[in-house]
Coordinates of C-alpha atoms and ligand atoms in Angstrom, one line a residue:
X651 CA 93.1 128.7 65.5
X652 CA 95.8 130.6 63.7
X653 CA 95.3 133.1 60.7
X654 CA 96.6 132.0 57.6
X655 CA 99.3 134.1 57.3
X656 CA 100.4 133.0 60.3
X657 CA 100.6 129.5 59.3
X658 CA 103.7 128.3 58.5
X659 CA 102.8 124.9 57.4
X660 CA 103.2 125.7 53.7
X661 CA 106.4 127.5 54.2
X662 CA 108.2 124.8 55.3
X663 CA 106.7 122.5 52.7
X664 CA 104.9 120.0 55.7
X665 CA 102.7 117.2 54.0
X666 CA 98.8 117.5 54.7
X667 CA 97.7 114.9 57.2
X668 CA 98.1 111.6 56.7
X669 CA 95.8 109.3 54.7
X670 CA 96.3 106.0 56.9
X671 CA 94.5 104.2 54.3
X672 CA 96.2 101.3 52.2
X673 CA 99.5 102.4 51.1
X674 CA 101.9 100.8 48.1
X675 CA 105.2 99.4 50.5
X676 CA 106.6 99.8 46.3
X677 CA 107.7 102.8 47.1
X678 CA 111.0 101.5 48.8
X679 CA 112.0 99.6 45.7
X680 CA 115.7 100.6 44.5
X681 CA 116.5 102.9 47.8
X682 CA 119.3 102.4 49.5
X683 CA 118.5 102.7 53.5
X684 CA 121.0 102.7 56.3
X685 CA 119.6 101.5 59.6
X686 CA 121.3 101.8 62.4
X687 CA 120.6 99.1 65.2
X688 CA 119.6 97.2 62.3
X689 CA 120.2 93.8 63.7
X690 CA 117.5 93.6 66.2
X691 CA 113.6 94.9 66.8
X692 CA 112.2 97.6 64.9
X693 CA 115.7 97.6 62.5
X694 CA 115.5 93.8 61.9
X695 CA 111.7 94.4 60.8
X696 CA 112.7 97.2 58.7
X697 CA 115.5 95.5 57.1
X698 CA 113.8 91.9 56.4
X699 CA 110.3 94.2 55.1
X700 CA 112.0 96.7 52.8
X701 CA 114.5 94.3 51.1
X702 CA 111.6 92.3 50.4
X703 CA 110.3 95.4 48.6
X704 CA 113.3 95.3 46.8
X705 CA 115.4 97.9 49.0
X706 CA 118.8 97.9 49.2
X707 CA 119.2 97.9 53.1
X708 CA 122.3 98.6 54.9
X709 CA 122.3 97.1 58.4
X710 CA 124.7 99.1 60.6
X711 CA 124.5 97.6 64.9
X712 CA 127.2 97.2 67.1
X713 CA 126.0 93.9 67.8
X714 CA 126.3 91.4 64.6
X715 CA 124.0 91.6 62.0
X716 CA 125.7 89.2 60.0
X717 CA 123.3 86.2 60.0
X718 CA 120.2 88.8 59.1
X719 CA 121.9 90.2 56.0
X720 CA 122.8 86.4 54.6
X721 CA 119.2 85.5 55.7
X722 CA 117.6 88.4 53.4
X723 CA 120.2 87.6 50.7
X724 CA 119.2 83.8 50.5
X725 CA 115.4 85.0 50.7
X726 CA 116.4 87.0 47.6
X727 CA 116.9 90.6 48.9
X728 CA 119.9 92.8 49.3
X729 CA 121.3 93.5 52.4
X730 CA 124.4 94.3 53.7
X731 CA 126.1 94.4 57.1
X732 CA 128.4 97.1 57.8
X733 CA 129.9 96.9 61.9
X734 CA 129.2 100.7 63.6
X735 CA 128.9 102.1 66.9
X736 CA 126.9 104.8 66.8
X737 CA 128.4 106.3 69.8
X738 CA 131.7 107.0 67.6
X739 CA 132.2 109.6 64.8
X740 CA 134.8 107.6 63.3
X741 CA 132.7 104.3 63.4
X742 CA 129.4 106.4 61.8
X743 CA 131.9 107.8 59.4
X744 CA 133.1 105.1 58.2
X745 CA 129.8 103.1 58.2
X746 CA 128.4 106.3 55.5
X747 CA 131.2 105.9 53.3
X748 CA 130.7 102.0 53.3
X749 CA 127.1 102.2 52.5
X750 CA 128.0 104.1 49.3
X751 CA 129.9 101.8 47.9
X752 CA 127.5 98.9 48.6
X753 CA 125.0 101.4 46.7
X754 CA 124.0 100.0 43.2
X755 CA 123.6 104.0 42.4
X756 CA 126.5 105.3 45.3
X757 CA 123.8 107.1 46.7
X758 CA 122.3 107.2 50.0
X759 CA 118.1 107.6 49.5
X760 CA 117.5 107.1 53.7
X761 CA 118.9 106.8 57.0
X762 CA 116.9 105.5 60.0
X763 CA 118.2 106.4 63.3
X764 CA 117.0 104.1 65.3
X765 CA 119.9 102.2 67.1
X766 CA 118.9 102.6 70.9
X767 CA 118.9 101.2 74.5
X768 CA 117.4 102.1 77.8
X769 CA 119.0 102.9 80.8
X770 CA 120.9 100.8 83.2
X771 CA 122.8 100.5 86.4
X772 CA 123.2 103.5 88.4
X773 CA 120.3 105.5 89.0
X774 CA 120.1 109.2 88.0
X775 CA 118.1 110.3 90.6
X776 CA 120.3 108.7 93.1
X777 CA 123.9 110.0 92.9
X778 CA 126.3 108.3 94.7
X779 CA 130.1 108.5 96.4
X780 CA 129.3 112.2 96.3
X781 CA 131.2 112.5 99.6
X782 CA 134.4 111.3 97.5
X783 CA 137.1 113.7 97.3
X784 CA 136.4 113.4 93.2
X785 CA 133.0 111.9 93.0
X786 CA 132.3 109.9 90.0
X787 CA 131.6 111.0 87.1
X788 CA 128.3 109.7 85.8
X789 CA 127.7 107.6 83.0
X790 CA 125.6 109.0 80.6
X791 CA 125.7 106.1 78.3
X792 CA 121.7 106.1 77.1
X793 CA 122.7 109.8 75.6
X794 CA 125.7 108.6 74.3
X795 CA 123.6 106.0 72.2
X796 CA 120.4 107.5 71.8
X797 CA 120.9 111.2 71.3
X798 CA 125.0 111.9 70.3
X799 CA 124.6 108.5 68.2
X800 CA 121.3 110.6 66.6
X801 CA 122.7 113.9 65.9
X802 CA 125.9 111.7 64.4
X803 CA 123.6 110.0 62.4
X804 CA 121.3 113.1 60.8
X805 CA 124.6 115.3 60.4
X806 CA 125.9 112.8 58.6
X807 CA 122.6 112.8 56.6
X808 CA 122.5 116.3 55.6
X809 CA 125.6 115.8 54.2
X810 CA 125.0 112.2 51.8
X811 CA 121.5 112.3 50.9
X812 CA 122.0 115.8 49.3
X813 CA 124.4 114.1 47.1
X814 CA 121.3 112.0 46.3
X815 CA 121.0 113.9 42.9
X816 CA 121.3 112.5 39.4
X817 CA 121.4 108.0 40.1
X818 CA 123.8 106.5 37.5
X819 CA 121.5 104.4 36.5
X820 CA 117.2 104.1 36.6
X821 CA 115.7 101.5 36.1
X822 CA 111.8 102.1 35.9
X823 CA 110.0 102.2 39.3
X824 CA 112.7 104.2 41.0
X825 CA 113.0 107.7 42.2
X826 CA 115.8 109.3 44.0
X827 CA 114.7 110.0 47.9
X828 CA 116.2 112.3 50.7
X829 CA 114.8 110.9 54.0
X830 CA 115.8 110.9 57.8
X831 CA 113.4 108.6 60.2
X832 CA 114.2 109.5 63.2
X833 CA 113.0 106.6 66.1
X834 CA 111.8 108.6 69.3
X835 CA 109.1 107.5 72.0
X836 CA 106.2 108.0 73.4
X837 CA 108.8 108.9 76.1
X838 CA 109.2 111.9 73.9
X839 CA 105.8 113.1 74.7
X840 CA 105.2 112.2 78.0
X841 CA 107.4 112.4 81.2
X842 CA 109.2 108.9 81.9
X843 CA 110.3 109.4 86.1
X844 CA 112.4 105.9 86.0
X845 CA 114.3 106.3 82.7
X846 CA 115.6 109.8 83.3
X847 CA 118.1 109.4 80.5
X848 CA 116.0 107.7 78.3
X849 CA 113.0 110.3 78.7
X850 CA 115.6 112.8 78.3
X851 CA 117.1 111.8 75.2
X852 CA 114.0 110.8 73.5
X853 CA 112.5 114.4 73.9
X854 CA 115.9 115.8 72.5
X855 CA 115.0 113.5 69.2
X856 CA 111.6 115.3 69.1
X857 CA 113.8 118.8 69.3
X858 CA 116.0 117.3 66.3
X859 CA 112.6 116.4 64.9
X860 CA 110.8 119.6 65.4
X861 CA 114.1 122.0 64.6
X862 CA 115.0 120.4 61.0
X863 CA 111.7 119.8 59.7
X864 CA 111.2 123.6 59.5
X865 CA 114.6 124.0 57.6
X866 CA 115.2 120.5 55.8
X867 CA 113.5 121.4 53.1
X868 CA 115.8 123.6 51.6
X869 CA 118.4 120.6 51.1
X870 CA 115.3 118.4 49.4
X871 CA 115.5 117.0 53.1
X872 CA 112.3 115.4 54.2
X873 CA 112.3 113.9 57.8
X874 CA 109.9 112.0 59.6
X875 CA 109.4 110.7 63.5
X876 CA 108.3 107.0 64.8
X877 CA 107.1 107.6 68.8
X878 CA 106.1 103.9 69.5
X879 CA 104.3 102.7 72.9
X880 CA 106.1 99.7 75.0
X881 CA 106.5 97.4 72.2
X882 CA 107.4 94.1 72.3
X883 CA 111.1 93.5 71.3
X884 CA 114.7 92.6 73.2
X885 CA 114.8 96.3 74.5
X886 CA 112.4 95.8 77.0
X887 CA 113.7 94.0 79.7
X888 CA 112.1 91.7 82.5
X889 CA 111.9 94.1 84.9
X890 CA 109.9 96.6 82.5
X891 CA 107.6 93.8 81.5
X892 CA 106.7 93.5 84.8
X893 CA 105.6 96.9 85.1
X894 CA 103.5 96.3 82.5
X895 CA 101.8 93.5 83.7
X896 CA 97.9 93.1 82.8
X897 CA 98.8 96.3 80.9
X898 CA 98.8 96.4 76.7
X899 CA 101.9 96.0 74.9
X900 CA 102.4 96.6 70.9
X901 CA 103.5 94.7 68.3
X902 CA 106.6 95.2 66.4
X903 CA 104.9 94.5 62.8
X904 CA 102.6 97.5 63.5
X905 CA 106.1 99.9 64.0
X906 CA 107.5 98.3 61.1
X907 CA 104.2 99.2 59.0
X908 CA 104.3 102.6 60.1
X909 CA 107.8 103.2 59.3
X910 CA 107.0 101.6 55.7
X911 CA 104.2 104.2 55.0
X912 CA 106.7 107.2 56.0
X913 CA 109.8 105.4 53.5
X914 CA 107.3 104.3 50.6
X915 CA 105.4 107.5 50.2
X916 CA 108.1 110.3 49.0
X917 CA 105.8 112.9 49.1
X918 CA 105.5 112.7 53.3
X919 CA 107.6 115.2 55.0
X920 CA 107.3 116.6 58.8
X921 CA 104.8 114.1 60.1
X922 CA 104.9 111.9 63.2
X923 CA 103.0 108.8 64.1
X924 CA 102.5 107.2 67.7
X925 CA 102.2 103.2 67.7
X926 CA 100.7 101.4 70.4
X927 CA 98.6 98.3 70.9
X928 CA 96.1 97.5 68.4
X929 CA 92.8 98.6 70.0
X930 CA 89.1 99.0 68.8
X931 CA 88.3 102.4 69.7
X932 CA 84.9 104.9 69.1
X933 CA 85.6 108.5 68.0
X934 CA 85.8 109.2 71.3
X935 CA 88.9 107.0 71.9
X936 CA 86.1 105.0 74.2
X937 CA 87.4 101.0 73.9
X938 CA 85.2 98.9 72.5
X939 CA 85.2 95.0 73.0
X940 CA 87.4 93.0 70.3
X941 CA 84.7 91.7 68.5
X942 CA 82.6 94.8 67.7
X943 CA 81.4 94.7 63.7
X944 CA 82.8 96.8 61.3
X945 CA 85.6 99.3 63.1
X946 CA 88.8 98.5 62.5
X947 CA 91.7 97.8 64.5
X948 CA 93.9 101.1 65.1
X949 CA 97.5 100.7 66.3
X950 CA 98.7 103.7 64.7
X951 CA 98.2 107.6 65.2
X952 CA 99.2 110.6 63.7
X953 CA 100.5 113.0 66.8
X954 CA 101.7 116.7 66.4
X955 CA 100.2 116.7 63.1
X956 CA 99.0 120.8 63.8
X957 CA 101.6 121.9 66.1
X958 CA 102.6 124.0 63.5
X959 CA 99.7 126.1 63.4
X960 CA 99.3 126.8 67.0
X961 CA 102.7 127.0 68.5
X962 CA 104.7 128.3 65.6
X963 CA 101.8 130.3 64.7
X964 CA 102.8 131.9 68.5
X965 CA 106.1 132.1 67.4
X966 CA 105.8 134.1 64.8
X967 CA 103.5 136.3 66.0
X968 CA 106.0 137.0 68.8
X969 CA 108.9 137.1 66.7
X970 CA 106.5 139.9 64.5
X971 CA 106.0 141.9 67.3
X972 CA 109.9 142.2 68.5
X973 CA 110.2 143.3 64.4
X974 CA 107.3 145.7 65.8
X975 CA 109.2 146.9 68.8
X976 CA 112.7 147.3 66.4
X977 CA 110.2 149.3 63.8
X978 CA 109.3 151.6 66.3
X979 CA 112.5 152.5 67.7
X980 CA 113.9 153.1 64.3
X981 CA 117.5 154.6 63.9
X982 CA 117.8 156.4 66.9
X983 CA 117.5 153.1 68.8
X984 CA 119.8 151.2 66.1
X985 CA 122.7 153.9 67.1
X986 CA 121.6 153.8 70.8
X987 CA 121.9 149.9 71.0
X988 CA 125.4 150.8 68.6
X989 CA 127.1 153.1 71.3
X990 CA 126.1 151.1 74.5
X991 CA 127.7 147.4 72.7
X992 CA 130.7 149.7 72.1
X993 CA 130.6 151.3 75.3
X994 CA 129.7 147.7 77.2
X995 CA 133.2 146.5 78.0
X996 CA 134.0 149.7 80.0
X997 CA 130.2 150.3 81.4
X998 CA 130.1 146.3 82.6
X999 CA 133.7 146.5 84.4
X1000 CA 132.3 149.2 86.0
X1001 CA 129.7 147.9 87.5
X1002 CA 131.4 144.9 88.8
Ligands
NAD910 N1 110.7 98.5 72.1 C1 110.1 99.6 72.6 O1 109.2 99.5 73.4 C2 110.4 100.9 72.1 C3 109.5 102.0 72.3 C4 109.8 103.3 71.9 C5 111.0 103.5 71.2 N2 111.8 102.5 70.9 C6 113.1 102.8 70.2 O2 113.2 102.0 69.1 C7 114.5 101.9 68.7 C8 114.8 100.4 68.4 O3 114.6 99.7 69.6 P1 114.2 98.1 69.6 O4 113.0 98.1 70.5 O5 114.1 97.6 68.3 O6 115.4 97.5 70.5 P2 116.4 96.4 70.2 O7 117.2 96.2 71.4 O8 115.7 95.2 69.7 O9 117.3 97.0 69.0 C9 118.2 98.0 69.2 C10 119.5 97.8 68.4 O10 120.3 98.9 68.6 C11 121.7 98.4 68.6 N3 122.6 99.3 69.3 C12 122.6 99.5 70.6 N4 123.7 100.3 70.9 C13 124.3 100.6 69.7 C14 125.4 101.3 69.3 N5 126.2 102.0 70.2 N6 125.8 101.3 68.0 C15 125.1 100.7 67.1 N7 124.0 99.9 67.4 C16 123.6 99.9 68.7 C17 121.5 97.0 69.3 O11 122.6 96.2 69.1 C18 120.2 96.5 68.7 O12 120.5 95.7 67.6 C19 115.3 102.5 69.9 O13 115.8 103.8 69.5 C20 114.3 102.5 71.0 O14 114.6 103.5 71.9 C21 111.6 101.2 71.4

């Protein structure tokens, strides 16, 4: 385990683990949340449970999220659809600028990226018309959606929920919030051999995940990662249901509660959860039958909750010991290093 001054937990202003004990879903009241792929799964669960909080949710899909938003709206919510593809900066632009004026405060508390789809069609592993005199190019449309849409998503973040600073009004109950949710997978933890894109993308979120939560602080930034299981929604097609035949698939509700305890509680910052099926389990993750007395059902767990301390810890120690190395080598090797960059586009052409 790490010394403490190697840890770098405190730093970068990470939350202590996670109580997963009752929670007040309150906490959303008065925030305005963009969700992209809002219309369907997870984002339909978020929209219809937050508004009901009293959020104001902006629903932003390619596909129509019309009907939802009029549906919250009748039930008494807000809502409001706003047409993007994620896959285009314009679109995403566009969608941001939308969402503030639809703001009560024209501010932006949250974005969720979690528009998504799997991958389809031609198989990465298995290139073909390679003996073309141009081969195809390949389609890459998963990391279109699920990673460029992303990173379009979170830059446009760090750029509205800073302005997230003084709301023009306050009416008791709310306080101002800067949050990113990122969606990834338990495909960002584990290899996924068949959905090459998809695994590939989804472990790029956890990079995204992993690289700003040591730096989002400093804009007031705090940004938080869902990695559910197979889960039960209209991403999942027939043929991946059939893999998982006999096998244990999760329920949406139980990713729709997770995300609420990361957007209710402002003070949670750098954690991630994994959702699966809901399971009785020992302490040691032993599965007991469904009727065993008093243990709860758990469908949600926290996952590189200490990662901090032991690879960062590693990080830094290695980044102290090239400060070491420099230390040692003093100003001689400053103005050695100094002459041979000068020197390097003669000495390289040289060698060639
Ligand atoms: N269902 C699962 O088993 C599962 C597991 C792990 C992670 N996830 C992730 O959760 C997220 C939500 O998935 P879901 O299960 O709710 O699926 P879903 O298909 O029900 O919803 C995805 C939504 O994204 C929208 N979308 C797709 N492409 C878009 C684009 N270019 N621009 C804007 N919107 C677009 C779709 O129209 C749809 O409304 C995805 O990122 C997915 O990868 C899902």
């Amino acid at each position: 385990m790490a010394k403490d001054r190697n840890n770098v937990v405190e730093a970068v202003r990470q939350s202590p683990p996670l109580d997963m004990g009752p929670y007040d879903p309150a906490g959303v009241s008065g925030k305005t949340i963009i969700i992209t792929g809002g219309a369907s799964g997870f984002g339909e669960g978020f929209a219809r449970n937050w508004a009901a909080h009293g959020a104001n949710v902006i629903i932003a899909d390619i596909s129509n999220g019309q009907p939802l938003a009029e549906e919250i709206r009748k039930a008494g919510g807000t809502a409001h659809y706003v047409r993007c593809d994620v896959t285009n900066w314009q679109s995403q632009v566009d969608m941001f600028r939308e969402a503030v004026k639809l703001s009560p405060r024209g501010t932006i508390d949250a974005v969720v990226c979690n528009a998504g789809i799997t991958d389809s069609g031609n198989s990465f592993t298995d290139p073909v018309g390679m003996d073309k005199e141009e081969p195809p190019k390949p389609v890459f449309k998963t990391i279109d959606v699920n990673l460029i849409g992303v990173m379009y998503s979170t830059h446009l973040a760090m750029h509205w929920l800073p302005l997230n600073e003084k709301p023009k009004n306050n009416p008791g109950g709310y306080s101002p919030d800067r949050h990113i949710l990122l969606i990834g997978s338990v495909a960002s933890l584990v290899p996924i051999p068949l959905l090459v894109q998809y695994g590939a993308s989804k472990h790029a979120v956890l990079g995204l995940f992993r690289s700003l939560r040591a730096t989002s602080f400093v804009k007031g930034i705090r940004i938080n990662l869902l990695c559910p299981y197979f889960i039960d929604t209209p991403l999942i097609p027939p043929a991946g249901r059939s893999l998982l035949l006999g096998g244990a698939m999760g329920k949406p509700n139980d990713v729709v509660d997770a995300g609420t305890r990361l957007m209710a509680d402002s003070t949670i910052h750098g954690r991630a959860l994994v959702i699966g099926p809901s399971v009785k389990i020992d302490d040691e993750w032993k599965l007991l039958p469904e009727d065993t007395p008093d243990i709860d059902n758990v469908a949600v767990w926290e996952v590189l909750g200490s990662d901090f301390i032991e690879v960062d810890a590693f990080t830094r120690r290695f980044v102290s010991m090239l400060n070491a190395v420099e230390r040692v080598r003093g100003w001689y090797g400053w103005g050695y290093d100094l002459v041979r960059m000068l020197a390097y586009p003669v000495t390289s052409r040289l060698r060639r």
